[in-house]
Amino acid sequence: MANKTKKKILFVDDEPSVLSGLKRMLRGMRAEWDMSFVESGEKALELLGKDRFDVIVSDMRMPGMDGAELLTLVMKQYPEVVRIVLSGHSDREMILRSVRPAQQYLSKPCDAETLKTTVARACALRDLLVEDSLKRVVSQMDSLPSLPKLYQEIMAEIQSEDASIQKVGEIIAKDVGMTAKILQLVNSAFFGMPRHIKSPQQAVTLLGLETVKALVLSVQIFSQFDGTKIPKKFLEGLWHHSMATGSYVRQIIKTEEVEKTLADDTYMAAVLHDVGKLILAASFPDRYRELIKKSRENRLPIRHFELEDFGTTHAEVGAYLMGLWGLPDAIVEALAFHHRLAQCPVQRFAPLIAVHVASALEHQANNEEQIDYSEELDTEHLNRLELADRLDPWKEACNEIFQ
């Protein structure tokens, strides 16, 4: 879809006063958005059946069909439509039900600028992940890895009514290989724990559920590719860079004092940001070995040669898979744009910013050891976001890891 085409947005809320308020608030967007407003899920589905929409923004609590039901149906019948929840209700069960079908969750009252930015970011990501070049590469793969079972078990436990750290630890402990790897990781320099950690339960208690969840997912993904198809040195270097970028991101998060959900998404994005390299290397081993060689000979980042050969890069491929797995948009966005910051309409600190900076700094710090060549920090774009003055504190915080 061309950039000049108006985005078609469908707003759904059972309260006429809310819809009237949205119409007034968004009057200034009429040049960019073609907006429709309906008062029920049934009417929304009727409109979706007649016309093509880019985005649906729905309330959660509605009589008859609620927001979670509506967005679940939209996800199945119109997967290309971006799904956003705009709700004033903080009911835990409703939020959990919306986690899978909703790609963004906004709270009422929401100002026009926040809504505009959220829609723009979601559409930029959607447009990137439906590019023909990416579709061609994905269609040539024998199969994409499936969401690891252990991770699914942990997620089911976290979302249960009586979730506990003890139970998550027990789930991990059932897998001897995973337990060994997690304990090796949490006792390594990446975390700098003050004392030796002896059990998964201890690890979850000290690091938090979300950090351990991210580690389990990354360990399981890497183990799926731990074979003869990928050069061992490349695999080891990629693992080290992913974990080290996670450590850098943890330091950056500390300096920004961000809220917990954002911090958790940022860490998950950091340890997964290069997963697309694994997917490409495993799916096209001979071609990718050649790209690794070209990258080393020319001392240029591998993504330049991925683009030349595949028409897309590891960033988009990794984001595509994480999107399929239902990870939050903030994580998928960080993977998709971590090499091209300026192409994502983020307006403030986000996982994408932290991952871009952390990955670049880690590459620079380990110049002799690396399996890929460093991208330059996009200081120009950081300047535009008024974040350039944060670079020195971030670098200082990251340097503490070495000390």
mmCIF file of N, CA and C in Angstrom, residues 182 213 267 354:
data_model
loop_
_atom_site.group_PDB
_atom_site.id
_atom_site.type_symbol
_atom_site.label_atom_id
_atom_site.label_comp_id
_atom_site.label_asym_id
_atom_site.label_seq_id
_atom_site.Cartn_x
_atom_site.Cartn_y
_atom_site.Cartn_z
ATOM 1 N N ILE A 182 20.282 -22.909 32.125
ATOM 2 C CA ILE A 182 19.798 -21.719 32.836
ATOM 3 C C ILE A 182 20.721 -21.390 34.011
ATOM 4 N N LYS A 213 11.868 -16.324 31.647
ATOM 5 C CA LYS A 213 11.049 -16.697 30.486
ATOM 6 C C LYS A 213 11.810 -16.394 29.188
ATOM 7 N N TYR A 267 14.101 -6.627 27.385
ATOM 8 C CA TYR A 267 15.078 -7.711 27.597
ATOM 9 C C TYR A 267 14.805 -8.868 26.641
ATOM 10 N N ALA A 354 16.492 0.779 22.765
ATOM 11 C CA ALA A 354 17.464 0.127 23.651
ATOM 12 C C ALA A 354 18.215 -0.987 22.929
#
